[in-house]
Amino acid sequence: MDIGAQEHVAFKGTVGILGAGRVGTAIARLAVAAGYRVKVATSKPAADNELIIEIVTPGAVAVDAAEAAASDLVVVAIPLHKYKSLNADALGGRVVIDAMNYWAATDGDIADFENTHLSSSEVVSAYLADSRVVKSFNHIGYHEMEPDAADPETPDRRALAVAGDDENAKSLVAGFIDTLGFDSVDSGDLAAGKSFEPGTNIFNGRFNAAELAHALQHSLATA
Ligand SMILES: NC(=O)c1ccc[n+]([C@@H]2O[C@H](COP(=O)([O-])OP(=O)(O)OC[C@H]3O[C@@H](n4cnc5c(N)ncnc54)[C@H](OP(=O)(O)O)[C@@H]3O)[C@@H](O)[C@H]2O)c1
């Protein structure tokens, strides 16, 4: 498997964000700052979120989940134990970034994630069967996203791993990540997303692109 700088394509479409918590709002602010049209939704009706979205993510629009799901690129940032509350049909055909982690301490023990050799994103992808799921953003704290975002030329710019089974989707996501302020490193297919799940060195660290590629290589070599 090749690990290395992820090819990326420029992306100018609409960004939908499912989840208006810590991660969803941080990504929404970065995406607004990068010039995207950003639609944020929770499981509640848009009207319930309008005021909070206006205050917490100025420039983004509160919408219903179905409208966010119809965006060109969709970020899912909800508690993983709620993944089956996502509307898989509405997300069909979409490129979906899975920013979620399985964290038994907060999610509780979930058989779907405990009794399997699959990465958590493969489980999510099996549920979102018609979406092109790409795992990223899960191994950076929400509170680090804005302070660590930097211009492309910045030395030692922080890098995020990108895992997915669809090369075009990964390229799109890499382009999005670049505009938000991070390098990205292709870590391989969705199964390889295990390399940066909770409990791994990558999950617990902060890396530039070269360091992250090295850590991913090492992680796969010892898997
Ligand atoms: N916290 C971090 O630093 C961090 C970093 C990287 C990744 N993550 C992962 O990112 C995910 C989100 O974490 P968080 O800390 O942002 O959680 P959070 O603050 O608890 O926010 C979760 C959000 O998801 C919404 N939600 C729940 N079900 C939904 C659905 N079906 N459709 C749309 N929105 C829905 C919730 O609103 P309603 O309940 O009102 O619908 C809430 O706005 C988790 O899987 C976590 O492991 C966390």
PDB file of C-alpha atoms and ligand atoms in Angstrom:
ATOM      1  CA  MET A   1       0.000   0.000   0.000  1.00  0.00           C
ATOM      2  CA  ASP A   2       1.229   3.474  -0.866  1.00  0.00           C
ATOM      3  CA  ILE A   3       1.252   6.021   1.865  1.00  0.00           C
ATOM      4  CA  GLY A   4       2.101   9.539   0.983  1.00  0.00           C
ATOM      5  CA  ALA A   5       1.055  12.987  -0.035  1.00  0.00           C
ATOM      6  CA  GLN A   6      -2.578  12.775  -0.985  1.00  0.00           C
ATOM      7  CA  GLU A   7      -3.402  14.105  -4.438  1.00  0.00           C
ATOM      8  CA  HIS A   8      -6.023  16.741  -4.158  1.00  0.00           C
ATOM      9  CA  VAL A   9      -8.439  18.485  -6.452  1.00  0.00           C
ATOM     10  CA  ALA A  10      -9.861  21.955  -6.029  1.00  0.00           C
ATOM     11  CA  PHE A  11     -13.331  21.837  -4.569  1.00  0.00           C
ATOM     12  CA  LYS A  12     -15.735  24.762  -4.710  1.00  0.00           C
ATOM     13  CA  GLY A  13     -19.078  23.221  -3.865  1.00  0.00           C
ATOM     14  CA  THR A  14     -21.420  23.404  -0.907  1.00  0.00           C
ATOM     15  CA  VAL A  15     -20.374  21.886   2.398  1.00  0.00           C
ATOM     16  CA  GLY A  16     -22.990  20.249   4.603  1.00  0.00           C
ATOM     17  CA  ILE A  17     -22.187  19.527   8.209  1.00  0.00           C
ATOM     18  CA  LEU A  18     -24.229  17.057  10.224  1.00  0.00           C
ATOM     19  CA  GLY A  19     -23.627  17.862  13.874  1.00  0.00           C
ATOM     20  CA  ALA A  20     -23.384  21.298  15.432  1.00  0.00           C
ATOM     21  CA  GLY A  21     -21.335  20.324  18.447  1.00  0.00           C
ATOM     22  CA  ARG A  22     -17.662  20.921  19.147  1.00  0.00           C
ATOM     23  CA  VAL A  23     -16.292  19.393  15.957  1.00  0.00           C
ATOM     24  CA  GLY A  24     -19.071  20.376  13.565  1.00  0.00           C
ATOM     25  CA  THR A  25     -18.933  24.054  14.500  1.00  0.00           C
ATOM     26  CA  ALA A  26     -15.117  24.219  14.380  1.00  0.00           C
ATOM     27  CA  ILE A  27     -15.092  22.709  10.875  1.00  0.00           C
ATOM     28  CA  ALA A  28     -17.974  24.996   9.885  1.00  0.00           C
ATOM     29  CA  ARG A  29     -16.026  28.110  10.946  1.00  0.00           C
ATOM     30  CA  LEU A  30     -12.940  26.970   9.043  1.00  0.00           C
ATOM     31  CA  ALA A  31     -15.039  26.208   5.970  1.00  0.00           C
ATOM     32  CA  VAL A  32     -16.759  29.607   6.099  1.00  0.00           C
ATOM     33  CA  ALA A  33     -13.345  31.265   6.447  1.00  0.00           C
ATOM     34  CA  ALA A  34     -12.176  29.299   3.390  1.00  0.00           C
ATOM     35  CA  GLY A  35     -15.070  30.716   1.363  1.00  0.00           C
ATOM     36  CA  TYR A  36     -17.402  27.729   1.146  1.00  0.00           C
ATOM     37  CA  ARG A  37     -21.166  27.905   1.363  1.00  0.00           C
ATOM     38  CA  VAL A  38     -21.739  26.011   4.599  1.00  0.00           C
ATOM     39  CA  LYS A  39     -24.975  24.374   5.751  1.00  0.00           C
ATOM     40  CA  VAL A  40     -25.146  23.027   9.293  1.00  0.00           C
ATOM     41  CA  ALA A  41     -27.756  20.650  10.676  1.00  0.00           C
ATOM     42  CA  THR A  42     -28.520  18.605  13.733  1.00  0.00           C
ATOM     43  CA  SER A  43     -31.282  16.087  14.259  1.00  0.00           C
ATOM     44  CA  LYS A  44     -33.529  19.015  15.188  1.00  0.00           C
ATOM     45  CA  PRO A  45     -35.382  21.250  12.731  1.00  0.00           C
ATOM     46  CA  ALA A  46     -33.348  24.112  11.231  1.00  0.00           C
ATOM     47  CA  ALA A  47     -35.440  26.725  13.038  1.00  0.00           C
ATOM     48  CA  ASP A  48     -34.273  25.372  16.406  1.00  0.00           C
ATOM     49  CA  ASN A  49     -30.638  25.964  15.425  1.00  0.00           C
ATOM     50  CA  GLU A  50     -30.815  29.275  13.558  1.00  0.00           C
ATOM     51  CA  LEU A  51     -29.844  31.534  16.441  1.00  0.00           C
ATOM     52  CA  ILE A  52     -27.046  29.362  17.776  1.00  0.00           C
ATOM     53  CA  ILE A  53     -25.584  28.841  14.300  1.00  0.00           C
ATOM     54  CA  GLU A  54     -25.675  32.584  13.674  1.00  0.00           C
ATOM     55  CA  ILE A  55     -23.738  33.164  16.898  1.00  0.00           C
ATOM     56  CA  VAL A  56     -21.345  30.214  16.886  1.00  0.00           C
ATOM     57  CA  THR A  57     -20.675  29.809  13.158  1.00  0.00           C
ATOM     58  CA  PRO A  58     -21.392  33.202  11.585  1.00  0.00           C
ATOM     59  CA  GLY A  59     -21.687  32.922   7.830  1.00  0.00           C
ATOM     60  CA  ALA A  60     -23.001  29.356   7.942  1.00  0.00           C
ATOM     61  CA  VAL A  61     -26.687  28.592   7.463  1.00  0.00           C
ATOM     62  CA  ALA A  62     -28.825  26.385   9.703  1.00  0.00           C
ATOM     63  CA  VAL A  63     -30.725  23.842   7.619  1.00  0.00           C
ATOM     64  CA  ASP A  64     -32.592  20.589   8.116  1.00  0.00           C
ATOM     65  CA  ALA A  65     -30.480  17.436   7.984  1.00  0.00           C
ATOM     66  CA  ALA A  66     -31.868  16.464   4.564  1.00  0.00           C
ATOM     67  CA  GLU A  67     -30.666  19.742   3.063  1.00  0.00           C
ATOM     68  CA  ALA A  68     -27.204  19.412   4.608  1.00  0.00           C
ATOM     69  CA  ALA A  69     -27.046  15.849   3.291  1.00  0.00           C
ATOM     70  CA  ALA A  70     -27.713  17.115  -0.236  1.00  0.00           C
ATOM     71  CA  SER A  71     -24.492  19.180  -0.220  1.00  0.00           C
ATOM     72  CA  ASP A  72     -21.586  18.432  -2.528  1.00  0.00           C
ATOM     73  CA  LEU A  73     -19.448  17.383   0.421  1.00  0.00           C
ATOM     74  CA  VAL A  74     -20.882  16.278   3.760  1.00  0.00           C
ATOM     75  CA  VAL A  75     -19.039  16.147   7.068  1.00  0.00           C
ATOM     76  CA  VAL A  76     -20.537  13.841   9.682  1.00  0.00           C
ATOM     77  CA  ALA A  77     -19.631  14.950  13.196  1.00  0.00           C
ATOM     78  CA  ILE A  78     -22.181  13.323  15.459  1.00  0.00           C
ATOM     79  CA  PRO A  79     -21.671  10.943  18.402  1.00  0.00           C
ATOM     80  CA  LEU A  80     -20.856   7.593  16.828  1.00  0.00           C
ATOM     81  CA  HIS A  81     -23.485   5.746  18.840  1.00  0.00           C
ATOM     82  CA  LYS A  82     -26.038   7.756  16.831  1.00  0.00           C
ATOM     83  CA  TYR A  83     -24.703   6.792  13.409  1.00  0.00           C
ATOM     84  CA  LYS A  84     -27.827   4.871  12.510  1.00  0.00           C
ATOM     85  CA  SER A  85     -29.852   8.056  12.982  1.00  0.00           C
ATOM     86  CA  LEU A  86     -28.184   9.314   9.776  1.00  0.00           C
ATOM     87  CA  ASN A  87     -30.407   9.096   6.710  1.00  0.00           C
ATOM     88  CA  ALA A  88     -28.452   6.728   4.483  1.00  0.00           C
ATOM     89  CA  ASP A  89     -30.764   7.332   1.524  1.00  0.00           C
ATOM     90  CA  ALA A  90     -30.317  11.104   1.726  1.00  0.00           C
ATOM     91  CA  LEU A  91     -26.536  10.636   1.825  1.00  0.00           C
ATOM     92  CA  GLY A  92     -26.547   8.254  -1.150  1.00  0.00           C
ATOM     93  CA  GLY A  93     -24.105   9.296  -3.853  1.00  0.00           C
ATOM     94  CA  ARG A  94     -22.417  11.872  -1.600  1.00  0.00           C
ATOM     95  CA  VAL A  95     -18.829  12.155  -0.540  1.00  0.00           C
ATOM     96  CA  VAL A  96     -19.077  11.882   3.242  1.00  0.00           C
ATOM     97  CA  ILE A  97     -16.253  12.719   5.630  1.00  0.00           C
ATOM     98  CA  ASP A  98     -16.502  10.543   8.717  1.00  0.00           C
ATOM     99  CA  ALA A  99     -14.988  12.584  11.558  1.00  0.00           C
ATOM    100  CA  MET A 100     -16.376  10.243  14.197  1.00  0.00           C
ATOM    101  CA  ASN A 101     -14.583   8.053  16.694  1.00  0.00           C
ATOM    102  CA  TYR A 102     -15.651   5.037  18.624  1.00  0.00           C
ATOM    103  CA  TRP A 103     -14.993   5.907  22.227  1.00  0.00           C
ATOM    104  CA  ALA A 104     -16.604   3.379  24.548  1.00  0.00           C
ATOM    105  CA  ALA A 105     -16.173   5.722  27.527  1.00  0.00           C
ATOM    106  CA  THR A 106     -18.660   8.157  25.994  1.00  0.00           C
ATOM    107  CA  ASP A 107     -20.462   6.041  23.399  1.00  0.00           C
ATOM    108  CA  GLY A 108     -20.906   3.038  25.670  1.00  0.00           C
ATOM    109  CA  ASP A 109     -19.985  -0.439  24.421  1.00  0.00           C
ATOM    110  CA  ILE A 110     -21.527  -0.815  20.975  1.00  0.00           C
ATOM    111  CA  ALA A 111     -21.546  -4.328  19.596  1.00  0.00           C
ATOM    112  CA  ASP A 112     -21.238  -3.038  16.006  1.00  0.00           C
ATOM    113  CA  PHE A 113     -17.787  -1.683  16.866  1.00  0.00           C
ATOM    114  CA  GLU A 114     -16.683  -4.119  19.585  1.00  0.00           C
ATOM    115  CA  ASN A 115     -17.297  -7.463  17.908  1.00  0.00           C
ATOM    116  CA  THR A 116     -15.558  -6.768  14.631  1.00  0.00           C
ATOM    117  CA  HIS A 117     -12.164  -6.524  13.011  1.00  0.00           C
ATOM    118  CA  LEU A 118     -13.469  -3.656  10.871  1.00  0.00           C
ATOM    119  CA  SER A 119     -12.385  -0.053  11.331  1.00  0.00           C
ATOM    120  CA  SER A 120     -15.145   2.160  12.695  1.00  0.00           C
ATOM    121  CA  SER A 121     -15.375   3.926   9.328  1.00  0.00           C
ATOM    122  CA  GLU A 122     -15.921   0.610   7.539  1.00  0.00           C
ATOM    123  CA  VAL A 123     -18.874  -0.020   9.850  1.00  0.00           C
ATOM    124  CA  VAL A 124     -20.213   3.462   9.099  1.00  0.00           C
ATOM    125  CA  SER A 125     -19.579   2.926   5.395  1.00  0.00           C
ATOM    126  CA  ALA A 126     -21.515  -0.353   5.436  1.00  0.00           C
ATOM    127  CA  TYR A 127     -24.477   1.572   6.823  1.00  0.00           C
ATOM    128  CA  LEU A 128     -24.016   4.457   4.355  1.00  0.00           C
ATOM    129  CA  ALA A 129     -23.818   1.891   1.598  1.00  0.00           C
ATOM    130  CA  ASP A 130     -24.349   4.283  -1.301  1.00  0.00           C
ATOM    131  CA  SER A 131     -22.043   7.049  -0.020  1.00  0.00           C
ATOM    132  CA  ARG A 132     -18.339   7.460  -0.674  1.00  0.00           C
ATOM    133  CA  VAL A 133     -17.006   7.594   2.871  1.00  0.00           C
ATOM    134  CA  VAL A 134     -13.643   9.142   3.688  1.00  0.00           C
ATOM    135  CA  LYS A 135     -12.241   9.098   7.199  1.00  0.00           C
ATOM    136  CA  SER A 136     -10.506  12.263   8.368  1.00  0.00           C
ATOM    137  CA  PHE A 137     -10.599  15.042  10.976  1.00  0.00           C
ATOM    138  CA  ASN A 138     -11.089  12.440  13.716  1.00  0.00           C
ATOM    139  CA  HIS A 139      -7.542  12.635  15.088  1.00  0.00           C
ATOM    140  CA  ILE A 140      -7.419  16.345  15.818  1.00  0.00           C
ATOM    141  CA  GLY A 141      -9.103  17.879  18.854  1.00  0.00           C
ATOM    142  CA  TYR A 142     -11.878  20.329  18.094  1.00  0.00           C
ATOM    143  CA  HIS A 143     -10.003  22.947  20.108  1.00  0.00           C
ATOM    144  CA  GLU A 144      -6.893  22.481  17.927  1.00  0.00           C
ATOM    145  CA  MET A 145      -8.621  22.847  14.571  1.00  0.00           C
ATOM    146  CA  GLU A 146      -8.639  26.617  14.328  1.00  0.00           C
ATOM    147  CA  PRO A 147      -5.327  27.375  16.092  1.00  0.00           C
ATOM    148  CA  ASP A 148      -3.464  24.748  14.039  1.00  0.00           C
ATOM    149  CA  ALA A 149      -4.924  25.712  10.649  1.00  0.00           C
ATOM    150  CA  ALA A 150      -2.239  27.403   8.532  1.00  0.00           C
ATOM    151  CA  ASP A 151      -1.413  28.536   5.011  1.00  0.00           C
ATOM    152  CA  PRO A 152      -0.003  25.894   2.656  1.00  0.00           C
ATOM    153  CA  GLU A 153       3.513  27.331   2.712  1.00  0.00           C
ATOM    154  CA  THR A 154       3.733  27.275   6.502  1.00  0.00           C
ATOM    155  CA  PRO A 155       6.670  25.098   7.624  1.00  0.00           C
ATOM    156  CA  ASP A 156       5.560  22.017   9.532  1.00  0.00           C
ATOM    157  CA  ARG A 157       1.931  22.621   8.721  1.00  0.00           C
ATOM    158  CA  ARG A 158      -0.162  20.076  10.568  1.00  0.00           C
ATOM    159  CA  ALA A 159      -1.311  17.107   8.503  1.00  0.00           C
ATOM    160  CA  LEU A 160      -4.467  15.022   8.664  1.00  0.00           C
ATOM    161  CA  ALA A 161      -4.729  11.423   7.555  1.00  0.00           C
ATOM    162  CA  VAL A 162      -7.232  10.559   4.849  1.00  0.00           C
ATOM    163  CA  ALA A 163      -8.534   7.012   4.440  1.00  0.00           C
ATOM    164  CA  GLY A 164     -11.057   5.826   1.913  1.00  0.00           C
ATOM    165  CA  ASP A 165     -11.870   3.269  -0.752  1.00  0.00           C
ATOM    166  CA  ASP A 166     -12.676   5.809  -3.467  1.00  0.00           C
ATOM    167  CA  GLU A 167      -9.646   7.666  -4.854  1.00  0.00           C
ATOM    168  CA  ASN A 168     -11.650  10.519  -6.346  1.00  0.00           C
ATOM    169  CA  ALA A 169     -13.478  11.093  -3.083  1.00  0.00           C
ATOM    170  CA  LYS A 170     -10.171  11.145  -1.204  1.00  0.00           C
ATOM    171  CA  SER A 171      -8.767  13.705  -3.644  1.00  0.00           C
ATOM    172  CA  LEU A 172     -11.812  15.899  -3.161  1.00  0.00           C
ATOM    173  CA  VAL A 173     -11.503  15.662   0.607  1.00  0.00           C
ATOM    174  CA  ALA A 174      -7.782  16.394   0.436  1.00  0.00           C
ATOM    175  CA  GLY A 175      -8.516  19.553  -1.545  1.00  0.00           C
ATOM    176  CA  PHE A 176     -11.061  20.578   1.076  1.00  0.00           C
ATOM    177  CA  ILE A 177      -8.611  19.899   3.905  1.00  0.00           C
ATOM    178  CA  ASP A 178      -5.933  21.957   2.164  1.00  0.00           C
ATOM    179  CA  THR A 179      -8.221  24.969   1.916  1.00  0.00           C
ATOM    180  CA  LEU A 180      -9.167  24.626   5.571  1.00  0.00           C
ATOM    181  CA  GLY A 181      -5.511  24.852   6.578  1.00  0.00           C
ATOM    182  CA  PHE A 182      -3.966  21.395   6.751  1.00  0.00           C
ATOM    183  CA  ASP A 183      -1.811  19.073   4.708  1.00  0.00           C
ATOM    184  CA  SER A 184      -3.195  15.602   4.176  1.00  0.00           C
ATOM    185  CA  VAL A 185      -1.620  12.186   3.892  1.00  0.00           C
ATOM    186  CA  ASP A 186      -3.209   9.276   2.068  1.00  0.00           C
ATOM    187  CA  SER A 187      -3.279   6.429   4.548  1.00  0.00           C
ATOM    188  CA  GLY A 188      -4.870   3.940   2.171  1.00  0.00           C
ATOM    189  CA  ASP A 189      -8.297   2.343   2.198  1.00  0.00           C
ATOM    190  CA  LEU A 190     -10.988   2.641   4.865  1.00  0.00           C
ATOM    191  CA  ALA A 191      -9.620  -0.422   6.639  1.00  0.00           C
ATOM    192  CA  ALA A 192      -6.366   1.488   7.143  1.00  0.00           C
ATOM    193  CA  GLY A 193      -8.337   4.083   9.071  1.00  0.00           C
ATOM    194  CA  LYS A 194      -7.663   1.847  12.075  1.00  0.00           C
ATOM    195  CA  SER A 195      -4.156   3.366  12.111  1.00  0.00           C
ATOM    196  CA  PHE A 196      -5.501   6.632  13.429  1.00  0.00           C
ATOM    197  CA  GLU A 197      -8.393   5.547  15.597  1.00  0.00           C
ATOM    198  CA  PRO A 198      -8.442   6.333  19.345  1.00  0.00           C
ATOM    199  CA  GLY A 199      -5.640   4.632  21.230  1.00  0.00           C
ATOM    200  CA  THR A 200      -3.095   4.912  18.426  1.00  0.00           C
ATOM    201  CA  ASN A 201       0.038   7.077  18.413  1.00  0.00           C
ATOM    202  CA  ILE A 202      -1.363   9.055  15.518  1.00  0.00           C
ATOM    203  CA  PHE A 203      -4.592   9.758  17.352  1.00  0.00           C
ATOM    204  CA  ASN A 204      -2.646  11.047  20.320  1.00  0.00           C
ATOM    205  CA  GLY A 205      -0.083  13.130  18.428  1.00  0.00           C
ATOM    206  CA  ARG A 206       0.409  16.153  16.231  1.00  0.00           C
ATOM    207  CA  PHE A 207       2.314  15.601  12.981  1.00  0.00           C
ATOM    208  CA  ASN A 208       3.443  17.376   9.846  1.00  0.00           C
ATOM    209  CA  ALA A 209       2.986  15.509   6.549  1.00  0.00           C
ATOM    210  CA  ALA A 210       6.365  13.749   6.560  1.00  0.00           C
ATOM    211  CA  GLU A 211       5.988  12.698  10.189  1.00  0.00           C
ATOM    212  CA  LEU A 212       2.448  11.487   9.610  1.00  0.00           C
ATOM    213  CA  ALA A 213       3.434   9.449   6.543  1.00  0.00           C
ATOM    214  CA  HIS A 214       6.213   7.852   8.592  1.00  0.00           C
ATOM    215  CA  ALA A 215       3.882   7.135  11.502  1.00  0.00           C
ATOM    216  CA  LEU A 216       1.317   5.584   9.152  1.00  0.00           C
ATOM    217  CA  GLN A 217       3.976   3.369   7.537  1.00  0.00           C
ATOM    218  CA  HIS A 218       5.157   2.241  10.948  1.00  0.00           C
ATOM    219  CA  SER A 219       1.633   1.620  12.130  1.00  0.00           C
ATOM    220  CA  LEU A 220       0.798  -0.556   9.122  1.00  0.00           C
ATOM    221  CA  ALA A 221       4.094  -2.423   9.396  1.00  0.00           C
ATOM    222  CA  THR A 222       3.327  -3.364  13.002  1.00  0.00           C
ATOM    223  CA  ALA A 223      -0.392  -4.089  12.479  1.00  0.00           C
TER     224      ALA A 223
HETATM  225  N1  LIG B   1     -14.448  16.464  20.580  1.00  0.00           N
HETATM  226  C1  LIG B   1     -13.357  16.350  19.801  1.00  0.00           C
HETATM  227  O1  LIG B   1     -12.304  17.013  20.026  1.00  0.00           O
HETATM  228  C2  LIG B   1     -13.400  15.425  18.623  1.00  0.00           C
HETATM  229  C3  LIG B   1     -12.367  15.493  17.683  1.00  0.00           C
HETATM  230  C4  LIG B   1     -12.440  14.715  16.533  1.00  0.00           C
HETATM  231  C5  LIG B   1     -13.534  13.869  16.347  1.00  0.00           C
HETATM  232  N2  LIG B   1     -14.502  13.805  17.293  1.00  0.00           N
HETATM  233  C6  LIG B   1     -15.654  12.922  17.030  1.00  0.00           C
HETATM  234  O2  LIG B   1     -16.620  13.735  16.364  1.00  0.00           O
HETATM  235  C7  LIG B   1     -17.945  13.329  16.736  1.00  0.00           C
HETATM  236  C8  LIG B   1     -18.681  14.545  17.302  1.00  0.00           C
HETATM  237  O3  LIG B   1     -18.009  14.964  18.478  1.00  0.00           O
HETATM  238  P1  LIG B   1     -18.414  16.335  19.198  1.00  0.00           P
HETATM  239  O4  LIG B   1     -17.467  16.453  20.337  1.00  0.00           O
HETATM  240  O5  LIG B   1     -18.517  17.436  18.211  1.00  0.00           O
HETATM  241  O6  LIG B   1     -19.885  15.960  19.712  1.00  0.00           O
HETATM  242  P2  LIG B   1     -20.973  16.929  20.375  1.00  0.00           P
HETATM  243  O7  LIG B   1     -20.327  18.204  20.801  1.00  0.00           O
HETATM  244  O8  LIG B   1     -21.698  16.094  21.363  1.00  0.00           O
HETATM  245  O9  LIG B   1     -21.970  17.296  19.161  1.00  0.00           O
HETATM  246  C9  LIG B   1     -22.717  16.318  18.510  1.00  0.00           C
HETATM  247  C10 LIG B   1     -23.712  17.006  17.571  1.00  0.00           C
HETATM  248  O10 LIG B   1     -24.336  16.010  16.766  1.00  0.00           O
HETATM  249  C11 LIG B   1     -25.710  16.360  16.632  1.00  0.00           C
HETATM  250  N3  LIG B   1     -26.436  15.171  16.150  1.00  0.00           N
HETATM  251  C12 LIG B   1     -26.750  14.036  16.783  1.00  0.00           C
HETATM  252  N4  LIG B   1     -27.400  13.185  15.950  1.00  0.00           N
HETATM  253  C13 LIG B   1     -27.471  13.815  14.744  1.00  0.00           C
HETATM  254  C14 LIG B   1     -28.002  13.462  13.474  1.00  0.00           C
HETATM  255  N5  LIG B   1     -28.556  12.259  13.243  1.00  0.00           N
HETATM  256  N6  LIG B   1     -27.917  14.339  12.460  1.00  0.00           N
HETATM  257  C15 LIG B   1     -27.328  15.553  12.641  1.00  0.00           C
HETATM  258  N7  LIG B   1     -26.793  15.954  13.841  1.00  0.00           N
HETATM  259  C16 LIG B   1     -26.884  15.085  14.870  1.00  0.00           C
HETATM  260  C17 LIG B   1     -26.055  16.879  18.003  1.00  0.00           C
HETATM  261  O11 LIG B   1     -27.229  17.666  18.016  1.00  0.00           O
HETATM  262  P3  LIG B   1     -28.681  17.047  18.334  1.00  0.00           P
HETATM  263  O12 LIG B   1     -28.488  16.030  19.421  1.00  0.00           O
HETATM  264  O13 LIG B   1     -29.457  18.263  18.769  1.00  0.00           O
HETATM  265  O14 LIG B   1     -29.161  16.447  17.077  1.00  0.00           O
HETATM  266  C18 LIG B   1     -24.833  17.761  18.261  1.00  0.00           C
HETATM  267  O15 LIG B   1     -24.995  19.019  17.620  1.00  0.00           O
HETATM  268  C19 LIG B   1     -17.781  12.181  17.726  1.00  0.00           C
HETATM  269  O16 LIG B   1     -17.894  10.963  17.052  1.00  0.00           O
HETATM  270  C20 LIG B   1     -16.356  12.362  18.252  1.00  0.00           C
HETATM  271  O17 LIG B   1     -15.772  11.145  18.654  1.00  0.00           O
HETATM  272  C21 LIG B   1     -14.477  14.553  18.423  1.00  0.00           C
END
